[in-house]
Coordinates of N, CA and C in Angstrom, one line a residue:
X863 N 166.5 -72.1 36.0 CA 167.6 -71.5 35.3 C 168.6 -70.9 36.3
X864 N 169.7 -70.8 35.9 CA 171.0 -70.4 36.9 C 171.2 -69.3 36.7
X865 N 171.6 -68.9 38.1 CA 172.1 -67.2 37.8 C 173.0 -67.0 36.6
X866 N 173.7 -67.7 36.5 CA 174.8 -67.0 35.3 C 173.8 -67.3 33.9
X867 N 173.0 -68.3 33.4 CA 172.4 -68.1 32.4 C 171.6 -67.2 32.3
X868 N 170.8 -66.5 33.8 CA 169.9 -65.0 33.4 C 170.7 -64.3 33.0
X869 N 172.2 -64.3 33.5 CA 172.7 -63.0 33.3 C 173.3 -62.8 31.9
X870 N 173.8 -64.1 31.5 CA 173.8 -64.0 29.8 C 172.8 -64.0 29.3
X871 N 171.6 -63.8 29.1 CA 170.5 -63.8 29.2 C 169.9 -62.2 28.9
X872 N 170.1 -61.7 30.4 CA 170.6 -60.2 30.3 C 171.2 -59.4 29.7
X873 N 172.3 -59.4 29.8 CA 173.5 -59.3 28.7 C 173.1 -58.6 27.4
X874 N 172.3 -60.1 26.5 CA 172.6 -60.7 25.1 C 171.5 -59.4 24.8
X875 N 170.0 -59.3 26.1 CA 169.3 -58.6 25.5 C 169.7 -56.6 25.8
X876 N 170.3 -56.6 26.5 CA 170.7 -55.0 26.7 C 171.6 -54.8 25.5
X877 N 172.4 -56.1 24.7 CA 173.4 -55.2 23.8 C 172.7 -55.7 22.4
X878 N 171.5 -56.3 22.8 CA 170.5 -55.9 21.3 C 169.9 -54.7 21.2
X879 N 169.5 -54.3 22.4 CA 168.7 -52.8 22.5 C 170.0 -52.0 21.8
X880 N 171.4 -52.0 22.4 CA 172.1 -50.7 22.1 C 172.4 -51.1 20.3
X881 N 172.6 -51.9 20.2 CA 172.8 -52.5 18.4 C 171.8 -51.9 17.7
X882 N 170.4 -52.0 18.1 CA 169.5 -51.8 17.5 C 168.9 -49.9 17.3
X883 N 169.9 -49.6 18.1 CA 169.4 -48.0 18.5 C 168.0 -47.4 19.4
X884 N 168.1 -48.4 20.4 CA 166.6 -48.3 21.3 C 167.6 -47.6 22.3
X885 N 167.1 -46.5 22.7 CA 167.4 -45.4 24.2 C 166.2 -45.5 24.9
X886 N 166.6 -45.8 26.0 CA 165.4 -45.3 27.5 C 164.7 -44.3 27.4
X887 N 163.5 -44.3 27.3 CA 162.8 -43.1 27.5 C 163.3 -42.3 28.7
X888 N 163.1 -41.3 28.6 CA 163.0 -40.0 29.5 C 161.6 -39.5 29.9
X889 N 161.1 -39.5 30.9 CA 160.0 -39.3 31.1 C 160.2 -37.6 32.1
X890 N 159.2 -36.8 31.9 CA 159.4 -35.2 32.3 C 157.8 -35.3 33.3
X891 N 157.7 -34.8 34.2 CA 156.5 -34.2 34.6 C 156.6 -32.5 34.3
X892 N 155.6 -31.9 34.2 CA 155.2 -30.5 34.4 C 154.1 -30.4 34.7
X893 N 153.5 -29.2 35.6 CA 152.6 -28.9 36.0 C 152.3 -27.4 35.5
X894 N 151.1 -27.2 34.5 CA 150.8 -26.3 33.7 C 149.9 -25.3 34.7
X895 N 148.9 -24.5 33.7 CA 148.3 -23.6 34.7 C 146.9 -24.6 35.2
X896 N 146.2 -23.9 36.2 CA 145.1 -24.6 36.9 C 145.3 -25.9 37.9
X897 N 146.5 -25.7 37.5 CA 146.8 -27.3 38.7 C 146.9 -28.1 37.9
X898 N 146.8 -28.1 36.3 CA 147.3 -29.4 35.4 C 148.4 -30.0 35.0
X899 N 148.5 -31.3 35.6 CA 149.8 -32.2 35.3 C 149.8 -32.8 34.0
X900 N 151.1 -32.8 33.6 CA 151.5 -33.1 32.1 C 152.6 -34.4 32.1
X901 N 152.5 -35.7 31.7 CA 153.6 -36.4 32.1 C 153.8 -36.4 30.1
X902 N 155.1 -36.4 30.0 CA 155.3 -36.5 28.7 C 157.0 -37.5 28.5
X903 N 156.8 -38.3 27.8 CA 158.2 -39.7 27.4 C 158.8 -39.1 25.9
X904 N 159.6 -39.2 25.9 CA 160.7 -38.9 24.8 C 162.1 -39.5 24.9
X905 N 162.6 -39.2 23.9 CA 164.0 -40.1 23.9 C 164.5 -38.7 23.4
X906 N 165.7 -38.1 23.9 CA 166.7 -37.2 23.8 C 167.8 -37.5 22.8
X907 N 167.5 -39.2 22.4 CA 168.9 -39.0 21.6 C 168.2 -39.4 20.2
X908 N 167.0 -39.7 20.1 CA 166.2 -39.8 18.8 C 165.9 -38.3 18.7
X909 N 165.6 -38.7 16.6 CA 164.6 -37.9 16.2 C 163.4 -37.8 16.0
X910 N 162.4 -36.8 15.8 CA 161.4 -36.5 15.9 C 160.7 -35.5 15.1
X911 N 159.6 -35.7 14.0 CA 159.1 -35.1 12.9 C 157.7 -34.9 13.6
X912 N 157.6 -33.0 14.0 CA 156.3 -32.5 14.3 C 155.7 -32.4 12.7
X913 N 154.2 -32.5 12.7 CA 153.8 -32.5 11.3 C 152.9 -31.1 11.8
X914 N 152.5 -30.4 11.3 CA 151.1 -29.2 12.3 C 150.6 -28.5 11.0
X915 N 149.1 -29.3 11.3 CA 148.0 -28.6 9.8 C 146.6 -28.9 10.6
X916 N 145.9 -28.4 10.2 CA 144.5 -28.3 10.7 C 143.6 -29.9 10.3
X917 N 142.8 -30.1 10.9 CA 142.2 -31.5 10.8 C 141.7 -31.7 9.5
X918 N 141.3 -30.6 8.6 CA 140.8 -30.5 7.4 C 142.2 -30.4 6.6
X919 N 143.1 -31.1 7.0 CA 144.2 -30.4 5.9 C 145.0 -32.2 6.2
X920 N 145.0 -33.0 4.7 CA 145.7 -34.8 4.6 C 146.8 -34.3 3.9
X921 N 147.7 -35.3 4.4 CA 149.1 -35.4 3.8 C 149.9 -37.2 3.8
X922 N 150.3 -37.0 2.8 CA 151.2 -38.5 2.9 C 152.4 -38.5 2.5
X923 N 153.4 -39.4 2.8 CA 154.7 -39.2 2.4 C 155.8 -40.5 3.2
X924 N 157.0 -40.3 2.8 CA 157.4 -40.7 4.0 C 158.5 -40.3 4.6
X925 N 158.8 -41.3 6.0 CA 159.1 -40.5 7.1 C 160.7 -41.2 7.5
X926 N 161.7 -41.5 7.1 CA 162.5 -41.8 7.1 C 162.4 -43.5 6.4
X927 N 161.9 -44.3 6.5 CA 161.9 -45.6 6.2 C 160.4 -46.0 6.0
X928 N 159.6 -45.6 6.1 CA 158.3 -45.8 6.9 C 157.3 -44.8 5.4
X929 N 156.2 -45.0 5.2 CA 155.1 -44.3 4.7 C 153.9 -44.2 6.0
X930 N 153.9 -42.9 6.1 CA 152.9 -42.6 6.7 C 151.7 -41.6 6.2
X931 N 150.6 -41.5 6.4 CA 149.4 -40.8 5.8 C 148.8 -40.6 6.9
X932 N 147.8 -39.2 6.6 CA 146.9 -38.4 8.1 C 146.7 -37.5 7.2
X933 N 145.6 -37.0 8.3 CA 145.2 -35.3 8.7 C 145.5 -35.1 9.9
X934 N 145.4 -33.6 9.9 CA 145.7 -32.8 10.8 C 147.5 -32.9 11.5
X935 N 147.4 -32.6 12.5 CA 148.8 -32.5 13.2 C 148.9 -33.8 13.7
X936 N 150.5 -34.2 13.8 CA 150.8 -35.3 14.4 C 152.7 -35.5 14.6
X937 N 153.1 -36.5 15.5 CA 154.2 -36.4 16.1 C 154.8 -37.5 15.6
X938 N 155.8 -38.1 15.1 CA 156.4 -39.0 14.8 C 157.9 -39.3 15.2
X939 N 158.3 -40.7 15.8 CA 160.0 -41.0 15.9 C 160.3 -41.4 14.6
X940 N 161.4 -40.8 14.0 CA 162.1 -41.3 13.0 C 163.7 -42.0 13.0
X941 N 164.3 -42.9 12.5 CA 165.1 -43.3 12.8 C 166.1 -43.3 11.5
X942 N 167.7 -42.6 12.0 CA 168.7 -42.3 10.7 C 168.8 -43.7 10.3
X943 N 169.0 -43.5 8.6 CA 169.3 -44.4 7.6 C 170.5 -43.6 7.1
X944 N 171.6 -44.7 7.6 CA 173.0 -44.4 7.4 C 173.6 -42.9 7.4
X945 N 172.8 -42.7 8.5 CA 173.5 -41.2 9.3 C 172.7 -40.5 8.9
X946 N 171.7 -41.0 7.9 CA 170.7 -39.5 7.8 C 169.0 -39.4 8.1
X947 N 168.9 -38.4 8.7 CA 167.4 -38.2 8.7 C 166.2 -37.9 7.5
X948 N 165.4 -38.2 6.7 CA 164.4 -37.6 5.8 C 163.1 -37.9 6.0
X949 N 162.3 -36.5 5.1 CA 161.2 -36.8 5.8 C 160.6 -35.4 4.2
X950 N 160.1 -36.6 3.3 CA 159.5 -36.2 2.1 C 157.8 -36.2 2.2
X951 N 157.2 -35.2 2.5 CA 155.6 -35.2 2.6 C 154.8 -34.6 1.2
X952 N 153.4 -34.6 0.8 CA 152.7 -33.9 -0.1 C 151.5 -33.8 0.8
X953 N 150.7 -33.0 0.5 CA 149.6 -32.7 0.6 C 148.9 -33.2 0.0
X954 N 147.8 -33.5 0.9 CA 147.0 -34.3 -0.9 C 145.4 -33.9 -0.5
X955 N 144.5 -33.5 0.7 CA 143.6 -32.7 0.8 C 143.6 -31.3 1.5
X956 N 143.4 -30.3 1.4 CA 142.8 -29.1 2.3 C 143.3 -28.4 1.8
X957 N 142.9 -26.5 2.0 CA 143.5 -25.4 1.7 C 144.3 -24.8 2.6
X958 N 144.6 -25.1 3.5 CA 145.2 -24.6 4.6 C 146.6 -25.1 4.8
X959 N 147.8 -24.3 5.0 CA 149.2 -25.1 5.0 C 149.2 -25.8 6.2
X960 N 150.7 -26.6 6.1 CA 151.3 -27.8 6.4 C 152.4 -27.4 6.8
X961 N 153.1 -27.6 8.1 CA 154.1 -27.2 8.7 C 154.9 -28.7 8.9
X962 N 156.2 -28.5 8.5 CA 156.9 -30.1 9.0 C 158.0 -29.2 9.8
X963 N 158.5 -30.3 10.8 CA 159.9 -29.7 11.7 C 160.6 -30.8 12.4
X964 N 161.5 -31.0 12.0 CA 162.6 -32.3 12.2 C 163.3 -32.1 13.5
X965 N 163.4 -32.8 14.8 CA 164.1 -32.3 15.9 C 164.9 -33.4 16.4
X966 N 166.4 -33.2 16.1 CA 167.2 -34.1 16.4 C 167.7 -33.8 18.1
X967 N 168.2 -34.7 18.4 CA 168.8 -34.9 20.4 C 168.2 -33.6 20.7
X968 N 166.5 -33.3 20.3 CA 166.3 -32.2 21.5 C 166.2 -30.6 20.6
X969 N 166.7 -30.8 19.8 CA 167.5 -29.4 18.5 C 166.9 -29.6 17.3
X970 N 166.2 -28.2 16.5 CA 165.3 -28.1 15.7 C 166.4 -28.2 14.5
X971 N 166.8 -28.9 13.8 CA 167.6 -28.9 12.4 C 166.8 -28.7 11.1
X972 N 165.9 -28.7 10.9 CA 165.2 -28.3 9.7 C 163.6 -28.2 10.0
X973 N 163.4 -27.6 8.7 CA 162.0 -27.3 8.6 C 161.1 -26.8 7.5
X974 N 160.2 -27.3 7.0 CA 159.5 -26.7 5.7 C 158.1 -26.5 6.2
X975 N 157.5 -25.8 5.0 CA 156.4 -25.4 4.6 C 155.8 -25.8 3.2
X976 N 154.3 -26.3 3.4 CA 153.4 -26.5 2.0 C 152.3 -25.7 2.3
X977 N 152.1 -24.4 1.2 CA 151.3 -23.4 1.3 C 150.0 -23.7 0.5
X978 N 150.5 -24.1 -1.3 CA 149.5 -24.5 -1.6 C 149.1 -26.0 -1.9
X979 N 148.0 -26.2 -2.8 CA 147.4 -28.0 -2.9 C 148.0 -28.5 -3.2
X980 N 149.5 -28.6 -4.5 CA 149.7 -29.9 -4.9 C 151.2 -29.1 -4.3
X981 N 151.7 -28.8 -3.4 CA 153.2 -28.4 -3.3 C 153.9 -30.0 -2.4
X982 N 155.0 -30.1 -2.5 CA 155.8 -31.6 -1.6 C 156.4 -30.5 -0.7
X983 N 157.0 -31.2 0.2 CA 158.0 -30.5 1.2 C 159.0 -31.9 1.4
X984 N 160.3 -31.2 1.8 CA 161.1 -32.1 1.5 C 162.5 -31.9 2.7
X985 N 162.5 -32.1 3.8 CA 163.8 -31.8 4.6 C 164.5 -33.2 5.2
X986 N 166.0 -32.5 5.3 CA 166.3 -33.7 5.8 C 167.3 -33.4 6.8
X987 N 168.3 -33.7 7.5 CA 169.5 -33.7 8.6 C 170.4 -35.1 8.2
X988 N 171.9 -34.7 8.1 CA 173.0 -35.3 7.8 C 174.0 -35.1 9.1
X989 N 174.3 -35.5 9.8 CA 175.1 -35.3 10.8 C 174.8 -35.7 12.5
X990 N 175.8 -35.5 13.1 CA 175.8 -35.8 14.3 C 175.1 -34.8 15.4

């Protein structure tokens, strides 16, 4: 193949990534207490749904486009549907609440609580 066809090649695939809303990870090291290193990847211009309940505590719902189901705590990328973020959960086993928190470019924009068994939680972000 010829240089110039890798480079259309190249090209075609870098302005599918930006079309498609794929950003480069960001990758952070930190070094915690005891001498423990932490490498952690994120994307700064995505969003991100912390879910945080105890291992005895299931929920399902979904997460902008997507159905997702679990226990306990967990981390999710979500991706805006026509500028907006949502993120509709229930509870569906344990006694213990359920924390959701939506973090857009880095920035906490919303957040709920499900205290008791059959409660939904329901947050969303509209904007830039």
């Amino acid at each position: 193949m010829s240089v110039r066809r890798w480079t259309t090649l190249a090209i075609a695939l870098l302005v599918s990534l930006v079309l498609t809303g794929c950003d480069p990870p960001k990758t952070t090291t930190s070094t915690g207490g005891r001498g423990k290193t932490t490498t952690t990847t994120s994307t700064q211009t995505g969003a991100t749904v912390r879910i945080s309940a105890s291992k005895k505590t299931c929920w399902a719902g979904r997460i902008g486009a997507t159905t997702k189901k679990g226990c306990g705590s967990a981390t999710f990328q979500v991706k805006a549907s026509n500028g907006a973020y949502t993120v509709n959960l229930r509870k569906t086993k344990g006694s213990d609440g359920l924390s959701v928190v939506l973090v857009v470019k880095g920035k906490k924009v919303d957040s709920g609580r499900i205290s008791s068994s059959s409660s939904v939680v329901a947050i969303s972000y509209a904007g830039g």
